[in-house]
Coordinates of C-alpha atoms and ligand atoms in Angstrom, one line a residue:
Chain A
M3 CA 5.2 -58.7 13.9
S4 CA 1.6 -57.8 13.1
A5 CA 0.1 -58.9 9.8
V6 CA -2.2 -55.9 9.6
V7 CA -1.6 -53.9 6.4
P8 CA -1.1 -50.3 7.2
P9 CA -4.0 -48.3 5.7
A10 CA -2.0 -45.6 4.0
I11 CA 0.0 -48.1 2.0
A12 CA -2.9 -50.4 1.3
A13 CA -5.2 -47.5 0.1
G14 CA -2.7 -46.4 -2.5
A15 CA -1.4 -49.8 -3.4
R16 CA -1.6 -51.0 -7.0
A17 CA 0.9 -53.9 -6.7
P18 CA -0.1 -56.3 -4.0
V19 CA 1.4 -55.5 -0.6
Q20 CA 3.0 -58.4 1.2
A21 CA 1.3 -58.9 4.5
G22 CA 3.8 -58.9 7.3
A23 CA 6.6 -57.6 5.2
P24 CA 8.9 -55.2 7.2
P25 CA 8.1 -51.5 6.6
L26 CA 11.5 -50.9 5.0
V27 CA 14.1 -53.1 3.4
V28 CA 17.2 -51.6 1.9
A29 CA 19.3 -54.0 -0.1
H30 CA 22.7 -53.2 -1.5
V31 CA 22.0 -49.5 -2.2
A32 CA 24.9 -47.6 -3.7
K33 CA 25.1 -43.9 -4.7
S34 CA 27.8 -41.7 -6.1
F35 CA 27.9 -38.0 -6.8
D36 CA 29.6 -36.2 -9.6
A37 CA 31.7 -33.5 -8.1
D38 CA 33.5 -31.4 -10.7
G39 CA 33.8 -34.3 -13.1
R40 CA 35.2 -36.6 -10.3
V41 CA 32.9 -39.4 -9.3
V42 CA 32.7 -39.5 -5.5
P43 CA 31.2 -42.7 -4.1
V44 CA 29.0 -41.7 -1.1
I45 CA 27.0 -44.8 -0.2
G46 CA 29.2 -47.9 -0.8
D47 CA 26.9 -51.0 -0.4
L48 CA 24.3 -50.6 2.2
S49 CA 21.7 -52.9 3.5
L50 CA 19.3 -52.6 6.4
T51 CA 15.9 -53.6 7.6
L52 CA 13.4 -51.6 9.6
N53 CA 10.8 -53.8 11.4
E54 CA 7.3 -52.7 12.4
G55 CA 7.1 -50.7 15.5
E56 CA 10.9 -50.4 15.8
I57 CA 13.0 -47.4 16.3
V58 CA 16.3 -47.7 14.5
A59 CA 19.0 -45.1 14.9
I60 CA 21.7 -44.5 12.4
V61 CA 25.0 -42.9 13.5
G62 CA 28.0 -42.2 11.4
P63 CA 30.7 -39.7 10.9
S64 CA 29.6 -36.3 9.6
G65 CA 29.6 -36.2 5.8
C66 CA 29.4 -40.0 5.4
G67 CA 26.2 -39.9 3.5
K68 CA 23.4 -40.2 6.1
T69 CA 21.3 -37.5 4.6
T70 CA 22.0 -38.9 1.1
L71 CA 20.7 -42.2 2.4
L72 CA 17.5 -40.7 3.7
N73 CA 16.9 -38.7 0.5
T74 CA 17.3 -42.0 -1.4
L75 CA 14.8 -43.8 0.8
C76 CA 12.1 -41.2 0.4
G77 CA 12.5 -41.0 -3.3
L78 CA 14.1 -37.6 -3.6
I79 CA 17.2 -39.0 -5.3
A80 CA 17.5 -42.3 -7.1
P81 CA 20.2 -44.8 -6.1
D82 CA 22.8 -46.0 -8.6
S83 CA 22.1 -49.6 -7.7
G84 CA 20.3 -51.6 -5.1
R85 CA 16.7 -51.9 -4.0
V86 CA 14.5 -50.0 -1.6
S87 CA 11.3 -51.9 -0.6
W88 CA 8.5 -50.3 1.4
F89 CA 6.2 -53.0 3.0
G90 CA 7.5 -55.6 0.5
R91 CA 7.0 -53.4 -2.5
E92 CA 9.9 -52.1 -4.5
M93 CA 9.5 -48.4 -5.0
S94 CA 11.0 -45.7 -7.1
G95 CA 9.8 -42.2 -6.3
Q96 CA 7.8 -41.0 -3.3
P97 CA 6.6 -43.8 -1.0
A98 CA 3.1 -43.3 0.6
G99 CA 2.7 -43.2 4.3
V100 CA 6.2 -42.0 5.0
G101 CA 6.9 -38.8 7.1
Y102 CA 10.1 -36.9 6.8
M103 CA 11.6 -34.4 9.2
L104 CA 14.9 -32.5 9.2
Q105 CA 17.1 -30.5 11.6
K106 CA 15.7 -27.4 10.0
D107 CA 12.0 -27.1 11.0
L108 CA 11.2 -25.7 7.6
L109 CA 8.0 -24.1 8.9
L110 CA 6.4 -21.7 6.4
P111 CA 6.7 -18.3 8.1
W112 CA 3.5 -17.0 6.5
R113 CA 1.4 -19.8 8.1
T114 CA 0.4 -20.0 11.7
A115 CA 1.4 -23.1 13.7
L116 CA -2.0 -24.7 13.0
R117 CA -1.8 -24.0 9.3
N118 CA 1.7 -25.4 9.1
V119 CA 0.5 -28.6 10.6
M120 CA -2.4 -28.7 8.1
L121 CA 0.0 -28.5 5.1
G122 CA 0.2 -32.2 4.3
L123 CA -3.6 -32.7 4.8
E124 CA -4.3 -29.8 2.5
I125 CA -2.0 -31.2 -0.1
R126 CA -3.8 -34.5 0.1
G127 CA -7.2 -32.8 -0.3
V128 CA -8.5 -33.4 3.2
S129 CA -11.4 -31.0 3.8
L130 CA -10.4 -27.8 5.6
S131 CA -12.6 -28.4 8.7
E132 CA -11.3 -32.0 9.2
A133 CA -7.7 -30.9 8.6
E134 CA -8.2 -28.1 11.2
E135 CA -9.7 -30.5 13.7
R136 CA -6.9 -33.0 13.3
A137 CA -4.1 -30.4 13.4
H138 CA -5.6 -29.0 16.6
V139 CA -5.6 -32.5 18.2
M140 CA -2.0 -33.1 17.1
L141 CA -0.8 -29.7 18.5
D142 CA -2.5 -30.5 21.8
Q143 CA -0.8 -33.9 22.0
L144 CA 2.5 -32.2 21.5
G145 CA 1.8 -29.8 24.3
L146 CA 1.2 -26.8 22.1
H147 CA -2.3 -26.1 23.2
G148 CA -2.9 -22.4 22.9
F149 CA -0.2 -21.8 20.3
A150 CA -2.2 -22.7 17.2
D151 CA -2.5 -19.1 16.0
H152 CA 1.2 -18.2 16.6
Y153 CA 3.4 -17.5 13.7
P154 CA 6.7 -19.5 13.7
T155 CA 8.8 -16.4 14.4
T156 CA 7.1 -16.0 17.7
L157 CA 7.9 -19.5 18.9
S158 CA 11.0 -20.9 20.5
G159 CA 13.3 -23.4 18.7
G160 CA 11.9 -26.3 20.7
M161 CA 8.3 -25.3 20.1
R162 CA 9.0 -24.8 16.4
Q163 CA 10.4 -28.3 16.2
R164 CA 7.3 -29.6 18.0
V165 CA 5.2 -28.0 15.3
A166 CA 7.3 -29.6 12.7
L167 CA 6.8 -32.9 14.4
A168 CA 3.1 -32.3 14.6
R169 CA 3.1 -31.5 10.8
T170 CA 4.8 -34.9 10.2
L171 CA 2.6 -37.0 12.6
V172 CA -0.7 -35.5 11.6
N173 CA -0.5 -37.3 8.3
E174 CA -0.4 -40.6 10.3
P175 CA 2.7 -41.9 8.5
D176 CA 3.5 -45.6 9.1
V177 CA 7.2 -44.8 9.0
L178 CA 9.1 -41.7 10.1
L179 CA 12.4 -40.8 8.6
L180 CA 14.1 -38.3 10.9
D181 CA 17.3 -36.5 9.9
E182 CA 19.0 -35.1 13.0
P183 CA 15.7 -33.5 14.0
F184 CA 16.8 -32.5 17.5
A185 CA 20.4 -31.6 16.8
A186 CA 19.8 -27.8 17.0
L187 CA 18.0 -27.9 20.3
D188 CA 19.5 -27.3 23.8
F189 CA 20.0 -30.3 26.0
Q190 CA 17.0 -30.0 28.2
T191 CA 14.5 -29.2 25.3
K192 CA 16.0 -32.1 23.4
L193 CA 15.4 -34.6 26.2
L194 CA 11.8 -33.5 26.5
I195 CA 11.1 -33.7 22.8
E196 CA 12.8 -37.0 22.4
S197 CA 10.7 -38.4 25.2
D198 CA 7.5 -37.1 23.8
T199 CA 8.4 -38.4 20.3
A200 CA 9.2 -41.8 21.7
K201 CA 6.0 -41.9 23.6
L202 CA 3.8 -40.9 20.6
V203 CA 5.5 -43.2 18.1
R204 CA 5.6 -46.2 20.5
E205 CA 2.0 -45.7 21.5
S206 CA 0.9 -45.9 17.9
R207 CA 3.5 -48.5 16.9
R208 CA 5.0 -46.5 14.1
S209 CA 8.4 -47.4 12.8
V210 CA 11.2 -44.8 12.9
L211 CA 14.5 -44.4 11.2
L212 CA 16.4 -41.7 13.1
I213 CA 19.6 -40.3 11.8
T214 CA 21.8 -38.6 14.4
H215 CA 25.3 -37.8 15.2
D216 CA 24.5 -37.9 18.9
I217 CA 25.4 -41.4 20.2
E218 CA 23.7 -40.8 23.5
E219 CA 20.5 -39.9 21.7
A220 CA 20.7 -43.0 19.6
V221 CA 21.3 -45.3 22.5
S222 CA 18.6 -43.8 24.7
I223 CA 15.8 -43.8 22.1
A224 CA 16.4 -46.7 19.7
D225 CA 15.8 -50.4 19.8
R226 CA 18.7 -50.8 17.4
V227 CA 21.7 -48.6 16.5
I228 CA 23.4 -49.0 13.1
V229 CA 26.9 -47.5 12.9
L230 CA 28.0 -46.4 9.5
S231 CA 31.5 -46.2 8.2
K232 CA 33.2 -43.2 6.6
R233 CA 32.6 -42.5 2.9
P234 CA 31.8 -44.6 0.9
T235 CA 29.6 -45.6 3.7
R236 CA 28.4 -49.1 4.6
V237 CA 27.1 -50.7 7.8
K238 CA 30.0 -51.1 10.2
A239 CA 28.2 -52.4 13.3
V240 CA 24.8 -53.1 14.6
Y241 CA 23.8 -52.9 18.3
D242 CA 20.5 -54.2 19.7
I243 CA 19.9 -52.0 22.6
A244 CA 18.5 -53.6 25.8
L245 CA 18.4 -51.0 28.6
G246 CA 15.6 -52.7 30.7
T247 CA 13.8 -49.4 31.2
E248 CA 10.6 -47.8 29.9
R249 CA 11.8 -46.6 26.5
T250 CA 9.8 -43.4 26.5
D251 CA 11.8 -41.7 29.3
M252 CA 15.1 -40.4 28.0
I253 CA 16.3 -39.4 31.4
A254 CA 15.7 -42.9 32.8
A255 CA 17.3 -44.4 29.8
R256 CA 20.4 -42.4 30.2
E257 CA 20.6 -43.4 33.9
S258 CA 20.2 -47.1 33.2
A259 CA 23.0 -49.5 33.8
G260 CA 23.9 -50.6 30.3
F261 CA 23.8 -47.1 28.8
V262 CA 27.3 -45.9 29.2
D263 CA 28.7 -49.2 28.0
Y264 CA 26.8 -49.0 24.7
V265 CA 27.8 -45.4 24.2
R266 CA 31.5 -46.3 24.8
R267 CA 31.4 -49.2 22.3
I268 CA 29.7 -47.2 19.6
W269 CA 32.1 -44.3 20.2
A270 CA 35.0 -46.7 19.6
D271 CA 33.3 -48.0 16.4
L272 CA 32.9 -44.5 15.1
D273 CA 36.7 -44.2 15.2
V274 CA 36.9 -40.5 15.5
T275 CA 40.6 -39.9 15.1
R276 CA 42.3 -36.6 15.0
N277 CA 44.0 -36.1 11.7
Chain B
M30 CA -3.6 -42.3 18.5
N31 CA -4.8 -42.2 22.1
G32 CA -2.2 -39.8 23.3
S33 CA -2.2 -38.0 26.5
P34 CA -1.6 -34.3 26.2
L35 CA 1.6 -33.0 27.6
P36 CA 1.0 -29.4 28.5
P37 CA 3.3 -29.1 31.5
R38 CA 6.3 -30.1 29.4
A39 CA 5.5 -27.6 26.7
A40 CA 5.0 -24.9 29.3
A41 CA 8.5 -25.7 30.8
D42 CA 9.7 -25.7 27.2
A43 CA 8.3 -22.2 26.5
G44 CA 9.4 -20.9 29.9
I45 CA 6.0 -19.7 30.8
D46 CA 5.7 -18.4 34.3
A47 CA 3.6 -15.5 35.4
A48 CA 6.3 -13.5 37.2
A49 CA 8.8 -13.9 34.3
Q50 CA 6.1 -12.9 31.8
D51 CA 5.4 -9.8 33.8
A52 CA 9.0 -8.8 33.9
A53 CA 9.3 -9.5 30.2
A54 CA 6.3 -7.3 29.5
R55 CA 7.9 -4.5 31.5
R56 CA 11.2 -4.9 29.6
L57 CA 9.3 -4.8 26.3
A58 CA 7.5 -1.6 27.2
A59 CA 10.8 0.0 28.3
H60 CA 12.3 -1.1 25.0
R61 CA 9.4 0.3 23.0
R62 CA 9.8 3.7 24.8
A63 CA 13.5 3.8 24.0
R64 CA 12.8 3.0 20.4
L65 CA 10.2 5.7 20.2
R66 CA 12.6 8.3 21.7
A67 CA 15.3 7.3 19.2
G68 CA 12.8 7.6 16.3
L69 CA 11.6 11.0 17.5
L70 CA 15.3 12.2 17.7
V71 CA 15.9 11.1 14.1
L72 CA 12.7 12.8 12.9
A73 CA 13.6 16.1 14.7
S74 CA 17.1 16.0 13.2
Q75 CA 15.6 15.5 9.7
V76 CA 13.2 18.4 10.2
A77 CA 16.0 20.6 11.5
L78 CA 18.2 19.7 8.5
L79 CA 15.5 20.5 6.1
A80 CA 14.6 23.8 7.8
A81 CA 18.3 24.8 7.8
F82 CA 18.6 24.1 4.1
I83 CA 15.5 26.0 3.3
A84 CA 16.6 29.0 5.5
F85 CA 20.0 29.0 3.8
W86 CA 18.5 28.9 0.4
E87 CA 16.0 31.7 1.2
Y88 CA 18.9 33.8 2.7
M89 CA 21.2 33.3 -0.3
T90 CA 18.5 34.3 -2.8
A91 CA 16.8 37.1 -0.8
F92 CA 19.2 39.9 -1.7
D93 CA 20.5 38.5 -5.0
K94 CA 18.2 38.9 -8.0
Q95 CA 20.5 36.8 -10.2
A96 CA 20.6 33.9 -7.7
A97 CA 16.9 34.2 -7.2
F98 CA 16.3 33.8 -11.0
M99 CA 18.8 30.9 -11.3
F100 CA 17.8 28.9 -8.2
G101 CA 14.4 30.2 -7.3
S102 CA 13.6 30.8 -3.7
P103 CA 11.6 28.8 -1.2
S104 CA 9.2 31.7 -0.7
A105 CA 8.7 32.0 -4.5
I106 CA 8.2 28.2 -4.7
A107 CA 5.7 28.3 -1.9
G108 CA 3.9 31.2 -3.7
F109 CA 3.7 29.1 -6.9
L110 CA 2.4 26.1 -5.0
V111 CA -0.4 28.3 -3.5
T112 CA -1.4 29.8 -6.9
M113 CA -1.3 26.4 -8.6
A114 CA -3.3 24.9 -5.8
S115 CA -5.9 27.7 -6.0
D116 CA -6.3 27.6 -9.7
G117 CA -6.6 23.8 -9.5
S118 CA -3.7 23.0 -11.9
L119 CA -1.6 21.5 -9.1
W120 CA -4.3 18.9 -8.3
R121 CA -5.1 18.3 -11.9
D122 CA -1.5 17.7 -12.9
T123 CA -0.7 15.6 -9.8
Y124 CA -3.9 13.6 -10.4
V125 CA -3.0 12.9 -14.1
T126 CA 0.6 11.9 -13.4
G127 CA -0.6 9.9 -10.4
V128 CA -3.1 7.9 -12.5
E129 CA -0.5 7.3 -15.3
T130 CA 2.1 6.2 -12.7
L131 CA -0.3 3.9 -10.8
L132 CA -1.6 2.2 -14.0
G133 CA 1.9 1.8 -15.4
F134 CA 3.0 0.5 -12.0
L135 CA 0.2 -2.0 -11.8
V136 CA 0.3 -3.2 -15.4
G137 CA 4.1 -3.5 -15.4
N138 CA 4.2 -5.3 -12.1
V139 CA 1.4 -7.7 -12.9
I140 CA 2.9 -8.7 -16.2
G141 CA 6.5 -8.8 -14.9
T142 CA 5.6 -10.7 -11.8
L143 CA 3.5 -13.2 -13.6
I144 CA 6.2 -13.9 -16.1
G145 CA 9.0 -13.9 -13.5
L146 CA 7.1 -16.4 -11.2
S147 CA 6.0 -18.7 -14.0
L148 CA 9.6 -18.9 -15.2
W149 CA 10.2 -21.0 -12.0
Y150 CA 8.3 -23.7 -13.8
S151 CA 10.9 -24.3 -16.4
R152 CA 14.6 -23.9 -15.9
F153 CA 14.9 -24.5 -19.7
V154 CA 12.7 -21.6 -20.7
S155 CA 14.3 -19.3 -18.3
R156 CA 17.8 -20.1 -19.5
V157 CA 16.6 -19.6 -23.1
I158 CA 15.2 -16.1 -22.5
E159 CA 17.8 -14.9 -20.0
P160 CA 20.0 -13.0 -22.5
F161 CA 16.9 -11.4 -24.0
V162 CA 15.7 -10.2 -20.7
I163 CA 19.1 -8.7 -19.9
A164 CA 19.2 -7.0 -23.3
L165 CA 15.8 -5.6 -22.9
G166 CA 16.6 -4.5 -19.3
S167 CA 19.6 -2.5 -20.5
I168 CA 17.6 -0.3 -23.0
P169 CA 17.2 3.2 -21.6
I170 CA 13.5 3.6 -21.6
I171 CA 13.8 7.3 -22.7
A172 CA 15.2 6.0 -26.0
L173 CA 11.9 4.3 -26.7
A174 CA 9.8 7.4 -26.1
P175 CA 9.6 8.6 -29.7
I176 CA 8.5 5.1 -30.9
I177 CA 6.0 4.8 -28.0
I178 CA 4.4 8.0 -29.1
I179 CA 4.2 6.9 -32.7
W180 CA 2.6 3.6 -31.5
F181 CA 0.3 4.8 -28.8
G182 CA -0.3 8.4 -29.6
T183 CA 0.2 11.5 -27.4
G184 CA -2.6 10.7 -24.9
L185 CA -2.7 8.8 -21.6
T186 CA -1.9 5.4 -23.2
S187 CA 1.6 6.4 -24.3
K188 CA 2.4 7.6 -20.7
I189 CA 1.1 4.4 -19.2
A190 CA 3.2 2.4 -21.8
M191 CA 6.3 4.3 -20.8
S192 CA 5.6 3.8 -17.2
T193 CA 4.9 0.1 -17.7
L194 CA 8.1 -0.4 -19.7
S195 CA 10.1 1.2 -16.9
V196 CA 8.7 -1.3 -14.5
V197 CA 8.2 -4.6 -16.2
I198 CA 11.8 -5.9 -16.5
V199 CA 12.6 -5.0 -12.9
A200 CA 9.4 -6.7 -11.7
L201 CA 10.2 -9.8 -13.8
V202 CA 13.8 -10.1 -12.5
T203 CA 13.0 -9.6 -8.8
S204 CA 10.1 -12.0 -8.8
Y205 CA 12.1 -14.6 -10.7
K206 CA 15.0 -14.2 -8.2
G207 CA 12.5 -14.7 -5.4
A208 CA 11.0 -17.8 -6.9
V209 CA 14.3 -19.6 -7.7
G210 CA 15.7 -18.6 -4.3
V211 CA 13.2 -20.8 -2.4
D212 CA 15.0 -23.3 -0.1
A213 CA 15.6 -26.6 -1.8
D214 CA 14.9 -28.5 1.5
Q215 CA 11.5 -26.7 1.7
I216 CA 10.7 -28.0 -1.8
N217 CA 11.8 -31.5 -0.8
L218 CA 9.5 -31.3 2.2
M219 CA 6.6 -30.4 0.0
R220 CA 7.4 -33.3 -2.3
T221 CA 7.6 -35.7 0.6
L222 CA 4.1 -34.4 1.7
G223 CA 3.0 -35.5 -1.8
A224 CA 2.6 -32.0 -3.3
S225 CA 2.3 -31.7 -7.1
K226 CA 4.4 -29.1 -8.9
F227 CA 1.5 -26.7 -9.0
Q228 CA 0.9 -27.2 -5.3
I229 CA 4.5 -26.4 -4.6
F230 CA 4.2 -23.3 -6.8
R231 CA 1.0 -22.1 -5.1
K232 CA 1.6 -23.0 -1.5
L233 CA 5.4 -22.4 -1.3
V234 CA 7.0 -20.6 -4.2
V235 CA 4.5 -17.7 -4.6
P236 CA 4.2 -16.8 -0.9
A237 CA 7.9 -17.3 -0.4
S238 CA 8.6 -14.8 -3.2
L239 CA 6.4 -12.1 -1.7
T240 CA 9.3 -10.5 0.1
D241 CA 11.2 -10.1 -3.1
I242 CA 8.1 -9.1 -5.1
F243 CA 7.4 -6.3 -2.6
A244 CA 11.1 -5.2 -2.7
G245 CA 10.5 -4.9 -6.4
F246 CA 7.3 -2.9 -5.8
K247 CA 9.2 -0.4 -3.7
L248 CA 11.8 0.0 -6.3
T249 CA 9.4 0.3 -9.2
V250 CA 7.2 3.0 -7.7
G251 CA 10.0 5.4 -8.6
F252 CA 10.6 3.9 -12.0
A253 CA 6.9 4.1 -12.9
L254 CA 6.9 7.8 -11.9
I255 CA 10.0 8.5 -14.0
G256 CA 8.4 6.7 -17.0
A257 CA 5.2 8.7 -16.7
I258 CA 7.1 12.0 -16.4
V259 CA 9.5 11.2 -19.3
G260 CA 6.4 10.4 -21.4
E261 CA 4.9 13.8 -20.5
F262 CA 8.2 15.5 -21.4
M263 CA 7.9 14.1 -24.9
S264 CA 4.4 15.4 -25.6
S265 CA 1.5 16.2 -23.4
S266 CA -1.0 18.8 -22.4
E267 CA -1.2 18.1 -18.7
G268 CA 0.6 16.3 -15.8
L269 CA 3.5 17.2 -13.6
G270 CA 6.0 16.4 -16.3
H271 CA 4.2 18.8 -18.6
A272 CA 4.2 21.5 -15.9
I273 CA 7.9 21.0 -15.2
F274 CA 8.7 21.1 -19.0
K275 CA 6.6 24.1 -19.7
A276 CA 7.9 26.2 -16.7
G277 CA 11.5 25.1 -17.6
S278 CA 11.2 26.3 -21.2
L279 CA 9.8 29.7 -20.0
Y280 CA 12.7 30.0 -17.4
I281 CA 10.2 30.1 -14.5
I282 CA 12.5 28.2 -12.2
P283 CA 10.5 28.4 -8.9
K284 CA 7.6 26.9 -10.8
V285 CA 9.8 24.0 -11.9
F286 CA 10.6 23.4 -8.2
A287 CA 7.0 23.8 -7.2
A288 CA 6.0 21.0 -9.6
L289 CA 9.0 19.0 -8.4
V290 CA 7.8 19.3 -4.8
A291 CA 4.4 17.9 -6.0
T292 CA 6.3 15.0 -7.8
I293 CA 8.2 14.2 -4.6
A294 CA 5.0 14.2 -2.6
L295 CA 3.4 11.9 -5.1
A296 CA 6.3 9.5 -4.9
L297 CA 6.2 9.5 -1.1
I298 CA 2.4 8.9 -1.1
L299 CA 2.7 6.0 -3.5
T300 CA 5.6 4.4 -1.6
F301 CA 3.6 4.8 1.6
I302 CA 0.7 3.0 0.1
V303 CA 2.9 0.1 -1.1
G304 CA 4.3 -0.2 2.4
K305 CA 0.8 -0.3 3.9
V306 CA -0.3 -3.0 1.5
E307 CA 2.9 -5.0 2.2
R308 CA 2.2 -5.0 5.9
L309 CA -1.4 -5.9 5.3
L310 CA -0.5 -8.8 3.0
M311 CA 2.4 -10.1 5.1
P312 CA 1.3 -9.9 8.7
W313 CA 4.0 -12.4 9.8
R314 CA 6.8 -10.0 8.9
R315 CA 5.8 -7.6 11.6
L316 CA 6.5 -10.3 14.3
G317 CA 9.6 -11.8 15.7
Ligands
ADP424 N1 24.0 -33.3 -4.6 C1 25.2 -33.6 -4.3 N2 26.2 -33.5 -5.2 C2 27.5 -33.8 -4.9 N3 27.9 -34.2 -3.7 C3 27.0 -34.3 -2.7 C4 25.6 -34.0 -3.0 N4 24.9 -34.3 -1.8 C5 25.8 -34.7 -0.9 N5 27.0 -34.7 -1.5 C6 28.3 -35.1 -0.8 O1 28.0 -36.4 -0.2 C7 28.6 -36.5 1.1 C8 27.6 -36.9 2.1 O2 26.7 -35.9 2.3 P1 25.5 -36.1 3.4 O3 24.7 -37.2 3.0 O4 24.8 -34.8 3.5 O5 26.3 -36.4 4.7 P2 25.8 -36.5 6.2 O6 24.3 -36.3 6.2 O7 26.2 -37.9 6.7 O8 26.6 -35.5 7.0 C9 29.2 -35.1 1.4 O9 30.6 -35.2 1.2 C10 28.6 -34.2 0.4 O10 29.5 -33.2 0.0
MG425 MG1 23.2 -34.8 7.1

């Protein structure tokens, strides 16, 4: 692990940042919701660690609390108990240097692709010309050269999700929290975007926590797959994925020898029974 | 990041290919022609319907003095329109009512929209004032007319006040609905990008509410016009409402209809302008 303190965190840090601390440590987090006066425990007792430059996938049965977990991590909701530490610092509220992306692209329809990508930079007060420059570079890197002035309604689903990815990456987050970002895409588009995402984040050694219900996606892209149990959710199993291929090519990953075995074991863990 | 660009992939992703694009362009053109034809057919049917109605009306009143007195006749209405146009009263009355309507529309919508949008800021305040807004919204504006005249006199101001009051609650409610209807995930996204509440308001809530705000504008054009005309009914020396009222009390029914035709034309022109401004301000709505 590198001891370099990520700039986005260091810049905004008031409490000292522990050099070499993992980007994200979740310790014994629990969360319940109040549904019509009934207390529904959603996250039971959950602990996990995300190391630097690592892609970790979280799979779990639908409705088990994956989105709730992600919302807790990025400070949108507060956990009932437990700790969330970013780079060794315990946080409540919005962590700096964390990018968030959902299945819905959430592009603003009144902004062009370029202006959508510029949103986070604008919010942080980056000058317009610099924001424009960086957004252009990001769109080009995601293969959207020439689509900067397109409004979202004129783009395909895959391209819209690329713009959303550009909007996240342009802020140069140290950690990406992705909540089923590719779930709505067709198979082919999905493979291409997964590969490009893996390439971009591995090149820059960003850390990624990817939530998905797609076991094949998890195995092909991640270094580690964490399987969650049903509600109240906790970690059921952890798999270190060693496929022996270049981890930026999703097609090669899916064709590699160990792939099917991992998928089968995780599938068994998920315990999808017909009730 | 020292990323290599990935254009071939995106191209595959977008399905860009010269021949396919050509075919798509041809299909689009054919689609446009078909739509134009359908539009023309609708327009032709509307004109035919109107012409048939006018012909029937003319025929029924041509040989019947009693009916002609009670219902007027299209030719008599046209005659009044010509006289009113040549003596200038048509333009003067339309102009006066137009100005009252436009000012009432603008003042009412600006006030209503500003309040409606800013209520997004505080769920507490909006819950406190909700019953009052509903109560005020249920008052028939015509019932306020006598008081308005006492407060604002018999001139232009009272007509603008009537028009404003007819607009303001609708504008408030539609813009508030638009503001609170903004997708919660979209707000969360803004928060994770580090946006302050004011940035969320300005960069997300206001533009996202534009669709509802413009729906309110279209609705309130008519309300503003009604407010102005009701104000003119109560007391006035000019305006279309004045012309209608005066002709009505003198039993000159074709003249009432002539002024009504001008009123309808005014409503159509104002609605057309609102639509134009909407398309100008929301270019993304035209696409997709
Ligand atoms: N704000 C909330 N209030 C009450 N219940 C909630 C709330 N958010 C989520 N839940 C419940 O928590 C459970 C987990 O939801 P979620 O985290 O979205 O699941 P997943 O993303 O794993 O499909 C669901 O049963 C859902 O109904
Ligand atoms: Mg979810």
